[in-house]
mmCIF file of C-alpha atoms and ligand atoms in Angstrom:
data_model
loop_
_atom_site.group_PDB
_atom_site.id
_atom_site.type_symbol
_atom_site.label_atom_id
_atom_site.label_comp_id
_atom_site.label_asym_id
_atom_site.label_seq_id
_atom_site.Cartn_x
_atom_site.Cartn_y
_atom_site.Cartn_z
ATOM 1 C CA UNK A 203 69.029 68.713 -85.174
ATOM 2 C CA UNK A 204 69.057 71.923 -83.251
ATOM 3 C CA UNK A 205 70.494 70.362 -80.160
ATOM 4 C CA UNK A 206 73.172 71.766 -78.107
ATOM 5 C CA UNK A 207 76.396 69.654 -77.905
ATOM 6 C CA UNK A 208 78.599 69.882 -74.730
ATOM 7 C CA UNK A 209 81.953 68.002 -74.947
ATOM 8 C CA UNK A 210 83.843 66.751 -72.035
ATOM 9 C CA UNK A 211 87.335 65.091 -71.702
ATOM 10 C CA UNK A 212 86.100 61.710 -70.511
ATOM 11 C CA UNK A 213 83.043 59.952 -69.044
ATOM 12 C CA UNK A 214 83.905 61.103 -65.516
ATOM 13 C CA UNK A 215 83.812 64.808 -66.497
ATOM 14 C CA UNK A 216 80.693 64.094 -68.520
ATOM 15 C CA UNK A 217 78.986 62.416 -65.552
ATOM 16 C CA UNK A 218 79.917 65.204 -63.266
ATOM 17 C CA UNK A 219 78.234 67.735 -65.638
ATOM 18 C CA UNK A 220 75.200 65.542 -66.039
ATOM 19 C CA UNK A 221 74.959 65.371 -62.199
ATOM 20 C CA UNK A 222 75.087 69.176 -61.918
ATOM 21 C CA UNK A 223 72.359 69.404 -64.610
ATOM 22 C CA UNK A 224 70.241 67.017 -62.702
ATOM 23 C CA UNK A 225 70.588 68.867 -59.452
ATOM 24 C CA UNK A 226 69.917 72.135 -61.092
ATOM 25 C CA UNK A 227 66.926 71.019 -63.087
ATOM 26 C CA UNK A 228 65.404 69.274 -60.031
ATOM 27 C CA UNK A 229 65.842 72.319 -57.812
ATOM 28 C CA UNK A 230 64.313 74.461 -60.523
ATOM 29 C CA UNK A 231 61.243 72.173 -61.067
ATOM 30 C CA UNK A 232 60.741 71.721 -57.230
ATOM 31 C CA UNK A 233 60.844 75.532 -56.701
ATOM 32 C CA UNK A 234 58.368 76.058 -59.589
ATOM 33 C CA UNK A 235 56.024 73.157 -59.166
ATOM 34 C CA UNK A 236 56.873 71.348 -55.901
ATOM 35 C CA UNK A 237 57.871 68.219 -57.762
ATOM 36 C CA UNK A 238 60.559 66.816 -60.163
ATOM 37 C CA UNK A 239 59.565 64.096 -62.629
ATOM 38 C CA UNK A 240 62.599 62.515 -64.298
ATOM 39 C CA UNK A 241 62.719 59.568 -66.620
ATOM 40 C CA UNK A 242 66.001 57.615 -66.192
ATOM 41 C CA UNK A 243 67.971 56.141 -68.967
ATOM 42 C CA UNK A 244 69.150 52.515 -68.952
ATOM 43 C CA UNK A 245 72.294 50.857 -70.285
ATOM 44 C CA UNK A 246 75.706 51.536 -68.642
ATOM 45 C CA UNK A 247 76.482 55.206 -69.240
ATOM 46 C CA UNK A 248 74.276 56.516 -66.425
ATOM 47 C CA UNK A 249 75.824 54.361 -63.734
ATOM 48 C CA UNK A 250 78.515 57.038 -63.030
ATOM 49 C CA UNK A 251 75.980 59.681 -62.903
ATOM 50 C CA UNK A 252 73.835 57.694 -60.493
ATOM 51 C CA UNK A 253 76.877 56.995 -58.271
ATOM 52 C CA UNK A 254 77.626 60.688 -58.131
ATOM 53 C CA UNK A 255 74.068 61.628 -57.160
ATOM 54 C CA UNK A 256 74.180 58.913 -54.466
ATOM 55 C CA UNK A 257 77.593 60.076 -53.290
ATOM 56 C CA UNK A 258 76.075 63.582 -52.564
ATOM 57 C CA UNK A 259 73.802 62.001 -50.002
ATOM 58 C CA UNK A 260 70.034 62.103 -49.537
ATOM 59 C CA UNK A 261 70.117 65.543 -48.047
ATOM 60 C CA UNK A 262 71.699 67.163 -51.105
ATOM 61 C CA UNK A 263 68.313 67.177 -52.886
ATOM 62 C CA UNK A 264 64.665 67.061 -51.918
ATOM 63 C CA UNK A 265 64.332 63.498 -52.884
ATOM 64 C CA UNK A 266 60.938 63.325 -51.175
ATOM 65 C CA UNK A 267 59.768 65.599 -53.988
ATOM 66 C CA UNK A 268 61.386 63.653 -56.877
ATOM 67 C CA UNK A 269 59.527 60.960 -58.752
ATOM 68 C CA UNK A 270 61.473 58.420 -60.875
ATOM 69 C CA UNK A 271 60.243 57.033 -64.262
ATOM 70 C CA UNK A 272 62.086 55.144 -66.908
ATOM 71 C CA UNK A 273 62.383 55.867 -70.582
ATOM 72 C CA UNK A 274 62.504 52.179 -71.393
ATOM 73 C CA UNK A 275 63.013 48.665 -69.922
ATOM 74 C CA UNK A 276 64.044 45.301 -71.164
ATOM 75 C CA UNK A 277 61.528 42.388 -70.982
ATOM 76 C CA UNK A 278 63.358 40.869 -67.884
ATOM 77 C CA UNK A 279 62.450 40.735 -64.126
ATOM 78 C CA UNK A 280 63.713 43.613 -61.891
ATOM 79 C CA UNK A 281 66.535 41.497 -60.412
ATOM 80 C CA UNK A 282 67.908 40.466 -63.833
ATOM 81 C CA UNK A 283 71.354 41.757 -64.697
ATOM 82 C CA UNK A 284 69.942 43.472 -67.820
ATOM 83 C CA UNK A 285 67.206 45.304 -65.820
ATOM 84 C CA UNK A 286 67.400 49.129 -66.247
ATOM 85 C CA UNK A 287 65.444 49.399 -62.970
ATOM 86 C CA UNK A 288 67.789 46.974 -61.404
ATOM 87 C CA UNK A 289 70.773 49.088 -62.371
ATOM 88 C CA UNK A 290 69.167 52.259 -60.985
ATOM 89 C CA UNK A 291 68.211 50.239 -57.725
ATOM 90 C CA UNK A 292 71.910 49.340 -57.322
ATOM 91 C CA UNK A 293 73.462 52.657 -58.068
ATOM 92 C CA UNK A 294 70.770 55.267 -56.970
ATOM 93 C CA UNK A 295 67.770 53.985 -55.205
ATOM 94 C CA UNK A 296 69.177 51.583 -52.638
ATOM 95 C CA UNK A 297 72.209 53.849 -51.720
ATOM 96 C CA UNK A 298 69.795 56.767 -51.104
ATOM 97 C CA UNK A 299 67.015 54.672 -49.710
ATOM 98 C CA UNK A 300 64.399 56.300 -51.998
ATOM 99 C CA UNK A 301 60.714 55.988 -51.194
ATOM 100 C CA UNK A 302 59.235 53.093 -53.338
ATOM 101 C CA UNK A 303 55.996 55.231 -53.714
ATOM 102 C CA UNK A 304 57.948 57.735 -55.854
ATOM 103 C CA UNK A 305 59.274 55.041 -58.128
ATOM 104 C CA UNK A 306 57.452 54.016 -61.246
ATOM 105 C CA UNK A 307 59.293 51.081 -62.847
ATOM 106 C CA UNK A 308 58.233 49.327 -65.933
ATOM 107 C CA UNK A 309 57.366 45.727 -65.025
ATOM 108 C CA UNK A 310 59.752 43.845 -67.324
ATOM 109 C CA UNK A 311 58.649 40.582 -65.795
ATOM 110 C CA UNK A 312 55.228 40.900 -67.443
ATOM 111 C CA UNK A 313 54.065 40.182 -70.948
ATOM 112 C CA UNK A 314 55.636 43.196 -72.829
ATOM 113 C CA UNK A 315 52.246 44.508 -74.135
ATOM 114 C CA UNK A 316 50.736 44.199 -70.653
ATOM 115 C CA UNK A 317 53.679 45.950 -69.093
ATOM 116 C CA UNK A 318 53.382 48.620 -71.668
ATOM 117 C CA UNK A 319 49.643 49.007 -71.001
ATOM 118 C CA UNK A 320 50.212 49.229 -67.178
ATOM 119 C CA UNK A 321 53.099 51.750 -67.543
ATOM 120 C CA UNK A 322 51.030 53.938 -70.080
ATOM 121 C CA UNK A 323 48.233 54.102 -67.436
ATOM 122 C CA UNK A 324 50.745 55.228 -64.779
ATOM 123 C CA UNK A 325 52.409 57.706 -67.052
ATOM 124 C CA UNK A 326 48.996 59.121 -67.996
ATOM 125 C CA UNK A 327 47.804 59.275 -64.407
ATOM 126 C CA UNK A 328 51.171 60.693 -63.135
ATOM 127 C CA UNK A 329 52.463 62.793 -66.038
ATOM 128 C CA UNK A 330 49.338 63.607 -68.075
ATOM 129 C CA UNK A 331 48.382 62.716 -71.699
ATOM 130 C CA UNK A 332 50.467 63.936 -73.362
ATOM 131 C CA UNK A 333 53.048 63.538 -70.499
ATOM 132 C CA UNK A 334 53.620 67.291 -70.008
ATOM 133 C CA UNK A 335 54.680 66.628 -66.479
ATOM 134 C CA UNK A 336 58.019 65.167 -67.512
ATOM 135 C CA UNK A 337 60.719 67.669 -66.344
ATOM 136 C CA UNK A 338 63.771 65.782 -67.599
ATOM 137 C CA UNK A 339 64.299 62.766 -69.745
ATOM 138 C CA UNK A 340 67.806 61.169 -69.532
ATOM 139 C CA UNK A 341 68.709 59.316 -72.652
ATOM 140 C CA UNK A 342 71.616 57.280 -73.976
ATOM 141 C CA UNK A 343 72.485 56.356 -77.492
ATOM 142 C CA UNK A 344 73.566 52.971 -78.771
ATOM 143 C CA UNK A 345 76.418 52.455 -81.266
ATOM 144 C CA UNK A 346 73.650 52.004 -83.861
ATOM 145 C CA UNK A 347 72.136 55.304 -83.173
ATOM 146 C CA UNK A 348 69.133 54.046 -81.243
ATOM 147 C CA UNK A 349 67.808 55.711 -78.090
ATOM 148 C CA UNK A 350 65.293 54.534 -75.543
ATOM 149 C CA UNK A 351 64.385 51.196 -77.020
ATOM 150 C CA UNK A 352 63.615 52.852 -80.366
ATOM 151 C CA UNK A 353 65.740 50.669 -82.514
ATOM 152 C CA UNK A 354 66.419 51.152 -86.207
ATOM 153 C CA UNK A 355 63.557 50.030 -88.395
ATOM 154 C CA UNK A 356 61.340 48.839 -85.462
ATOM 155 C CA UNK A 357 57.640 49.368 -85.236
ATOM 156 C CA UNK A 358 57.954 51.709 -82.102
ATOM 157 C CA UNK A 359 59.284 54.393 -84.447
ATOM 158 C CA UNK A 360 55.900 54.820 -85.959
ATOM 159 C CA UNK A 361 53.841 54.528 -82.812
ATOM 160 C CA UNK A 362 51.771 57.538 -81.657
ATOM 161 C CA UNK A 363 51.231 56.034 -78.182
ATOM 162 C CA UNK A 364 53.242 57.525 -75.267
ATOM 163 C CA UNK A 365 54.375 53.973 -74.200
ATOM 164 C CA UNK A 366 54.698 50.964 -76.449
ATOM 165 C CA UNK A 367 55.951 47.343 -76.432
ATOM 166 C CA UNK A 368 58.724 47.137 -79.218
ATOM 167 C CA UNK A 369 59.894 43.749 -80.800
ATOM 168 C CA UNK A 370 63.609 44.135 -81.687
ATOM 169 C CA UNK A 371 64.774 42.522 -84.834
ATOM 170 C CA UNK A 372 67.805 40.191 -85.333
ATOM 171 C CA UNK A 373 69.370 43.116 -87.047
ATOM 172 C CA UNK A 374 69.182 45.121 -83.809
ATOM 173 C CA UNK A 375 70.374 42.566 -81.345
ATOM 174 C CA UNK A 376 71.136 38.783 -81.630
ATOM 175 C CA UNK A 377 67.955 36.738 -81.635
ATOM 176 C CA UNK A 378 64.536 38.380 -81.155
ATOM 177 C CA UNK A 379 63.504 40.165 -77.929
ATOM 178 C CA UNK A 380 61.074 42.708 -76.609
ATOM 179 C CA UNK A 381 61.338 46.036 -74.846
ATOM 180 C CA UNK A 382 59.009 48.492 -73.459
ATOM 181 C CA UNK A 383 59.691 52.110 -74.393
ATOM 182 C CA UNK A 384 58.475 55.646 -74.231
ATOM 183 C CA UNK A 385 58.113 56.892 -77.664
ATOM 184 C CA UNK A 386 59.304 59.983 -79.498
ATOM 185 C CA UNK A 387 56.016 61.582 -79.059
ATOM 186 C CA UNK A 388 56.181 61.197 -75.314
ATOM 187 C CA UNK A 389 59.646 62.619 -74.992
ATOM 188 C CA UNK A 390 58.803 65.603 -77.105
ATOM 189 C CA UNK A 391 56.754 67.032 -74.156
ATOM 190 C CA UNK A 392 59.516 66.861 -71.680
ATOM 191 C CA UNK A 393 60.716 70.219 -70.528
ATOM 192 C CA UNK A 394 64.401 69.077 -70.761
ATOM 193 C CA UNK A 395 66.177 66.159 -72.428
ATOM 194 C CA UNK A 396 69.834 65.269 -71.683
ATOM 195 C CA UNK A 397 71.552 62.702 -73.860
ATOM 196 C CA UNK A 398 74.899 61.254 -72.550
ATOM 197 C CA UNK A 399 77.147 59.445 -74.874
ATOM 198 C CA UNK A 400 80.709 58.299 -74.240
ATOM 199 C CA UNK A 401 83.266 56.082 -75.904
ATOM 200 C CA UNK A 402 84.610 55.709 -79.430
ATOM 201 C CA UNK A 403 82.054 53.112 -80.342
ATOM 202 C CA UNK A 404 79.393 56.044 -80.460
ATOM 203 C CA UNK A 405 81.490 58.281 -82.713
ATOM 204 C CA UNK A 406 80.131 57.259 -86.075
ATOM 205 C CA UNK A 407 76.518 57.303 -85.030
ATOM 206 C CA UNK A 408 76.926 60.601 -83.169
ATOM 207 C CA UNK A 409 78.274 62.154 -86.276
ATOM 208 C CA UNK A 410 75.482 60.701 -88.404
ATOM 209 C CA UNK A 411 72.716 61.768 -85.779
ATOM 210 C CA UNK A 412 73.990 65.273 -85.303
ATOM 211 C CA UNK A 413 75.588 66.110 -88.650
ATOM 212 C CA UNK A 414 74.407 63.420 -91.160
ATOM 213 C CA UNK A 415 71.530 63.365 -93.599
ATOM 214 C CA UNK A 416 68.143 62.953 -91.983
ATOM 215 C CA UNK A 417 67.678 59.373 -91.878
ATOM 216 C CA UNK A 418 65.608 58.566 -88.628
ATOM 217 C CA UNK A 419 64.732 55.024 -89.376
ATOM 218 C CA UNK A 420 68.404 54.255 -89.444
ATOM 219 C CA UNK A 421 69.300 56.653 -86.695
ATOM 220 C CA UNK A 422 66.361 57.000 -84.381
ATOM 221 C CA UNK A 423 68.175 59.456 -82.106
ATOM 222 C CA UNK A 424 67.464 62.075 -84.751
ATOM 223 C CA UNK A 425 63.753 61.830 -83.888
ATOM 224 C CA UNK A 426 64.301 63.374 -80.362
ATOM 225 C CA UNK A 427 63.190 66.893 -80.405
ATOM 226 C CA UNK A 428 61.903 69.290 -77.737
ATOM 227 C CA UNK A 429 62.452 72.751 -76.219
ATOM 228 C CA UNK A 430 65.731 71.917 -74.530
ATOM 229 C CA UNK A 431 67.650 68.921 -75.955
ATOM 230 C CA UNK A 432 71.302 68.842 -75.036
ATOM 231 C CA UNK A 433 73.981 66.190 -75.722
ATOM 232 C CA UNK A 434 76.716 65.694 -73.090
ATOM 233 C CA UNK A 435 79.466 63.667 -74.905
ATOM 234 C CA UNK A 436 83.084 62.765 -74.258
ATOM 235 C CA UNK A 437 85.870 63.487 -76.661
ATOM 236 C CA UNK A 438 86.075 59.812 -77.678
ATOM 237 C CA UNK A 439 82.432 59.893 -78.879
ATOM 238 C CA UNK A 440 82.706 63.374 -80.346
ATOM 239 C CA UNK A 441 85.978 62.681 -82.442
ATOM 240 C CA UNK A 442 84.114 62.525 -85.781
ATOM 241 C CA UNK A 443 82.125 65.701 -85.140
ATOM 242 C CA UNK A 444 83.054 68.588 -87.597
ATOM 243 C CA UNK A 445 82.875 71.114 -84.696
HETATM 244 C C1 LIG B 254 68.697 50.604 -72.918
HETATM 245 C C2 LIG B 254 68.857 52.107 -73.070
HETATM 246 C C3 LIG B 254 69.410 52.448 -74.305
HETATM 247 C C4 LIG B 254 70.870 52.832 -74.013
HETATM 248 C C5 LIG B 254 71.788 52.848 -75.088
HETATM 249 C C6 LIG B 254 73.133 53.176 -74.665
HETATM 250 O O1 LIG B 254 67.724 50.027 -72.380
HETATM 251 O O2 LIG B 254 69.699 50.000 -73.210
HETATM 252 O O3 LIG B 254 67.750 52.789 -72.782
HETATM 253 O O4 LIG B 254 68.814 53.229 -75.120
HETATM 254 O O5 LIG B 254 70.710 54.194 -73.416
HETATM 255 O O6 LIG B 254 71.803 51.566 -75.663
HETATM 256 O O7 LIG B 254 73.622 52.153 -73.685
HETATM 257 P P1 LIG B 254 75.076 52.326 -72.983
HETATM 258 O O8 LIG B 254 74.918 53.513 -72.052
HETATM 259 O O9 LIG B 254 75.220 51.137 -72.320
HETATM 260 O O10 LIG B 254 76.126 52.609 -74.059
#
Protein backbone atom coordinates (compact mmCIF):
# COMPACT_ATOMS: atom_id res chain seq x y z
CA UNK A 1 0.00 0.00 0.00
CA UNK A 2 2.86 2.39 0.70
CA UNK A 3 0.60 4.66 2.70
CA UNK A 4 1.66 6.21 5.99
CA UNK A 5 -0.41 5.13 9.01
CA UNK A 6 -0.79 7.49 11.98
CA UNK A 7 -2.41 6.04 15.14
CA UNK A 8 -4.31 8.05 17.74
CA UNK A 9 -5.86 7.10 21.05
CA UNK A 10 -9.41 7.90 20.00
CA UNK A 11 -11.53 9.76 17.45
CA UNK A 12 -11.10 13.05 19.30
CA UNK A 13 -7.31 12.90 19.02
CA UNK A 14 -7.59 11.67 15.43
CA UNK A 15 -9.90 14.55 14.54
CA UNK A 16 -7.57 17.10 16.13
CA UNK A 17 -4.70 15.76 14.03
CA UNK A 18 -6.86 15.80 10.90
CA UNK A 19 -7.79 19.42 11.60
CA UNK A 20 -4.10 20.32 11.97
CA UNK A 21 -3.38 18.62 8.63
CA UNK A 22 -6.29 20.45 6.97
CA UNK A 23 -5.04 23.83 8.22
CA UNK A 24 -1.42 23.14 7.28
CA UNK A 25 -2.27 21.86 3.80
CA UNK A 26 -4.67 24.74 3.22
CA UNK A 27 -2.06 27.35 4.19
CA UNK A 28 0.54 25.58 2.01
CA UNK A 29 -1.75 25.50 -1.04
CA UNK A 30 -2.91 29.11 -0.61
CA UNK A 31 0.69 30.33 -0.21
CA UNK A 32 1.76 28.39 -3.31
CA UNK A 33 -1.24 28.81 -5.62
CA UNK A 34 -3.66 31.25 -4.00
CA UNK A 35 -6.36 28.62 -3.57
CA UNK A 36 -7.06 25.36 -1.68
CA UNK A 37 -9.31 22.81 -3.34
CA UNK A 38 -10.49 20.12 -0.94
CA UNK A 39 -12.89 17.22 -1.52
CA UNK A 40 -14.76 16.41 1.68
CA UNK A 41 -15.68 12.93 2.87
CA UNK A 42 -19.17 11.93 3.85
CA UNK A 43 -20.44 9.58 6.49
CA UNK A 44 -20.08 10.32 10.21
CA UNK A 45 -16.34 10.25 10.96
CA UNK A 46 -15.61 13.75 9.55
CA UNK A 47 -18.23 15.43 11.79
CA UNK A 48 -15.76 16.00 14.64
CA UNK A 49 -13.13 17.32 12.23
CA UNK A 50 -15.64 19.75 10.73
CA UNK A 51 -16.75 20.87 14.20
CA UNK A 52 -13.10 21.53 15.16
CA UNK A 53 -12.51 23.59 11.99
CA UNK A 54 -15.71 25.54 12.64
CA UNK A 55 -14.75 26.14 16.29
CA UNK A 56 -11.51 27.81 15.18
CA UNK A 57 -13.63 30.57 13.63
CA UNK A 58 -13.64 31.98 10.12
CA UNK A 59 -10.55 34.10 10.71
CA UNK A 60 -8.42 31.04 11.46
CA UNK A 61 -8.12 30.23 7.74
CA UNK A 62 -8.42 32.14 4.46
CA UNK A 63 -11.82 30.55 3.78
CA UNK A 64 -12.32 33.04 0.94
CA UNK A 65 -9.56 31.10 -0.88
CA UNK A 66 -10.87 27.62 -0.07
CA UNK A 67 -13.14 25.74 -2.46
CA UNK A 68 -15.17 22.77 -1.26
CA UNK A 69 -15.87 19.69 -3.33
CA UNK A 70 -17.20 16.27 -2.37
CA UNK A 71 -15.71 12.87 -2.99
CA UNK A 72 -19.16 11.35 -3.20
CA UNK A 73 -22.83 11.85 -2.45
CA UNK A 74 -25.88 9.79 -1.84
CA UNK A 75 -28.82 10.02 -4.28
CA UNK A 76 -30.85 12.12 -1.86
CA UNK A 77 -31.80 15.83 -1.64
CA UNK A 78 -29.43 18.18 0.21
CA UNK A 79 -31.77 18.44 3.21
CA UNK A 80 -32.04 14.64 3.60
CA UNK A 81 -30.43 13.25 6.79
CA UNK A 82 -28.19 11.01 4.65
CA UNK A 83 -26.81 13.86 2.53
CA UNK A 84 -23.04 14.26 2.75
CA UNK A 85 -23.44 17.89 1.72
CA UNK A 86 -26.13 18.31 4.37
CA UNK A 87 -23.77 16.98 7.04
CA UNK A 88 -21.02 19.42 5.99
CA UNK A 89 -23.56 22.24 5.83
CA UNK A 90 -24.57 21.59 9.44
CA UNK A 91 -21.06 21.09 10.86
CA UNK A 92 -18.88 23.38 8.73
CA UNK A 93 -20.55 25.55 6.09
CA UNK A 94 -23.30 27.17 8.15
CA UNK A 95 -21.24 27.66 11.34
CA UNK A 96 -18.56 29.48 9.29
CA UNK A 97 -20.97 31.19 6.90
CA UNK A 98 -18.99 30.01 3.88
CA UNK A 99 -19.55 31.55 0.45
CA UNK A 100 -21.91 29.37 -1.62
CA UNK A 101 -19.94 30.35 -4.74
CA UNK A 102 -16.99 28.30 -3.42
CA UNK A 103 -19.09 25.22 -2.71
CA UNK A 104 -19.53 22.56 -5.38
CA UNK A 105 -22.00 20.04 -4.06
CA UNK A 106 -23.10 16.97 -5.97
CA UNK A 107 -26.80 17.37 -6.74
CA UNK A 108 -28.14 14.23 -5.08
CA UNK A 109 -31.69 15.29 -5.85
CA UNK A 110 -31.15 14.72 -9.58
CA UNK A 111 -31.14 11.49 -11.54
CA UNK A 112 -27.76 9.99 -10.50
CA UNK A 113 -26.39 9.88 -14.05
CA UNK A 114 -27.40 13.51 -14.64
CA UNK A 115 -25.91 14.51 -11.28
CA UNK A 116 -22.68 12.73 -12.21
CA UNK A 117 -22.55 14.45 -15.61
CA UNK A 118 -23.12 17.89 -14.07
CA UNK A 119 -20.55 17.31 -11.33
CA UNK A 120 -18.03 15.96 -13.86
CA UNK A 121 -18.42 19.19 -15.82
CA UNK A 122 -17.84 21.26 -12.66
CA UNK A 123 -14.81 19.15 -11.68
CA UNK A 124 -13.33 19.43 -15.15
CA UNK A 125 -13.89 23.19 -15.25
CA UNK A 126 -12.71 23.82 -11.71
CA UNK A 127 -9.98 21.22 -11.19
CA UNK A 128 -8.96 20.18 -14.69
CA UNK A 129 -9.13 16.91 -16.61
CA UNK A 130 -7.49 15.04 -14.95
CA UNK A 131 -8.39 16.95 -11.75
CA UNK A 132 -4.84 17.98 -10.93
CA UNK A 133 -6.18 20.98 -9.04
CA UNK A 134 -7.23 18.81 -6.11
CA UNK A 135 -5.04 19.71 -3.14
CA UNK A 136 -6.62 17.40 -0.59
CA UNK A 137 -9.11 14.54 -0.68
CA UNK A 138 -10.56 13.51 2.67
CA UNK A 139 -11.69 9.90 2.68
CA UNK A 140 -13.39 7.53 5.06
CA UNK A 141 -13.56 3.76 4.96
CA UNK A 142 -16.61 1.63 5.57
CA UNK A 143 -16.53 -1.58 7.64
CA UNK A 144 -16.54 -3.43 4.31
CA UNK A 145 -13.43 -1.62 3.07
CA UNK A 146 -15.22 0.71 0.65
CA UNK A 147 -14.20 4.32 0.28
CA UNK A 148 -15.98 7.19 -1.43
CA UNK A 149 -18.91 5.32 -2.95
CA UNK A 150 -16.61 2.72 -4.45
CA UNK A 151 -18.28 -0.31 -2.92
CA UNK A 152 -17.05 -3.89 -3.34
CA UNK A 153 -17.76 -5.46 -6.72
CA UNK A 154 -19.56 -2.40 -8.11
CA UNK A 155 -19.19 -1.02 -11.61
CA UNK A 156 -17.54 2.23 -10.50
CA UNK A 157 -14.40 0.27 -9.63
CA UNK A 158 -13.78 -0.18 -13.34
CA UNK A 159 -14.66 3.32 -14.50
CA UNK A 160 -12.01 5.53 -16.08
CA UNK A 161 -14.21 8.62 -15.74
CA UNK A 162 -13.36 11.17 -13.04
CA UNK A 163 -16.93 11.09 -11.69
CA UNK A 164 -19.53 8.34 -12.10
CA UNK A 165 -22.96 7.24 -10.92
CA UNK A 166 -22.65 3.94 -9.11
CA UNK A 167 -25.48 1.48 -8.47
CA UNK A 168 -24.93 -0.26 -5.16
CA UNK A 169 -25.79 -3.94 -4.85
CA UNK A 170 -27.96 -5.55 -2.17
CA UNK A 171 -24.69 -7.09 -0.93
CA UNK A 172 -23.39 -3.55 -0.30
CA UNK A 173 -26.40 -2.07 1.45
CA UNK A 174 -29.97 -3.31 1.97
CA UNK A 175 -32.08 -2.82 -1.12
CA UNK A 176 -30.66 -1.18 -4.23
CA UNK A 177 -29.53 2.43 -4.27
CA UNK A 178 -27.41 4.83 -6.25
CA UNK A 179 -24.49 7.06 -5.39
CA UNK A 180 -22.40 9.62 -7.28
CA UNK A 181 -18.69 9.31 -6.68
CA UNK A 182 -15.26 10.43 -7.72
CA UNK A 183 -13.31 7.47 -9.00
CA UNK A 184 -9.92 6.04 -8.13
CA UNK A 185 -8.48 7.68 -11.23
CA UNK A 186 -9.64 11.12 -10.06
CA UNK A 187 -8.26 10.80 -6.53
CA UNK A 188 -4.91 9.61 -7.84
CA UNK A 189 -4.19 13.15 -9.09
CA UNK A 190 -4.73 14.77 -5.68
CA UNK A 191 -1.64 16.23 -4.05
CA UNK A 192 -2.68 14.84 -0.66
CA UNK A 193 -5.10 12.16 0.55
CA UNK A 194 -6.09 11.73 4.19
CA UNK A 195 -8.14 8.72 5.25
CA UNK A 196 -9.73 8.88 8.69
CA UNK A 197 -10.98 5.64 10.20
CA UNK A 198 -12.15 5.07 13.75
CA UNK A 199 -13.91 2.33 15.66
CA UNK A 200 -13.55 -1.40 16.16
CA UNK A 201 -15.92 -2.13 13.28
CA UNK A 202 -13.20 -0.92 10.89
CA UNK A 203 -10.39 -3.10 12.36
CA UNK A 204 -10.78 -6.18 10.14
CA UNK A 205 -11.05 -4.24 6.90
CA UNK A 206 -8.23 -1.90 7.88
CA UNK A 207 -5.95 -4.89 8.39
CA UNK A 208 -7.02 -6.38 5.03
CA UNK A 209 -6.64 -3.07 3.20
CA UNK A 210 -3.23 -2.22 4.65
CA UNK A 211 -1.69 -5.63 5.32
CA UNK A 212 -3.80 -8.23 3.50
CA UNK A 213 -3.48 -9.77 0.07
CA UNK A 214 -4.22 -7.44 -2.82
CA UNK A 215 -7.93 -7.83 -3.41
CA UNK A 216 -9.27 -4.42 -4.48
CA UNK A 217 -12.65 -5.64 -5.71
CA UNK A 218 -13.31 -6.83 -2.18
CA UNK A 219 -11.46 -3.98 -0.47
CA UNK A 220 -11.72 -0.94 -2.77
CA UNK A 221 -9.76 1.27 -0.35
CA UNK A 222 -6.70 -0.64 -1.60
CA UNK A 223 -7.12 1.16 -4.92
CA UNK A 224 -6.35 4.62 -3.53
CA UNK A 225 -2.85 5.67 -4.45
CA UNK A 226 -1.07 8.94 -4.91
CA UNK A 227 1.99 10.96 -3.89
CA UNK A 228 0.89 11.47 -0.29
CA UNK A 229 -1.71 9.02 1.07
CA UNK A 230 -1.94 8.94 4.85
CA UNK A 231 -4.27 7.07 7.19
CA UNK A 232 -5.29 8.66 10.48
CA UNK A 233 -6.75 5.85 12.60
CA UNK A 234 -7.71 5.38 16.22
CA UNK A 235 -6.47 2.46 18.33
CA UNK A 236 -9.81 0.68 18.06
CA UNK A 237 -9.60 0.59 14.28
CA UNK A 238 -5.88 -0.25 14.37
CA UNK A 239 -6.12 -3.11 16.87
CA UNK A 240 -5.62 -5.85 14.23
CA UNK A 241 -2.67 -4.21 12.51
CA UNK A 242 0.65 -6.01 12.95
CA UNK A 243 2.60 -2.80 13.58
C1 LIG B 1 -20.25 7.95 2.35
C2 LIG B 1 -18.78 8.10 2.45
C3 LIG B 1 -18.19 6.77 2.76
C4 LIG B 1 -17.75 6.89 4.19
C5 LIG B 1 -17.52 5.55 4.80
C6 LIG B 1 -17.21 5.68 6.30
O1 LIG B 1 -20.88 8.60 1.50
O2 LIG B 1 -20.78 7.21 3.20
O3 LIG B 1 -18.18 8.74 1.49
O4 LIG B 1 -17.13 6.37 1.94
O5 LIG B 1 -16.57 7.69 4.25
O6 LIG B 1 -18.69 4.79 4.62
O7 LIG B 1 -18.36 6.22 6.90
P1 LIG B 1 -18.36 6.56 8.48
O8 LIG B 1 -17.43 7.71 8.66
O9 LIG B 1 -19.78 6.93 8.77
O10 LIG B 1 -17.90 5.31 9.19
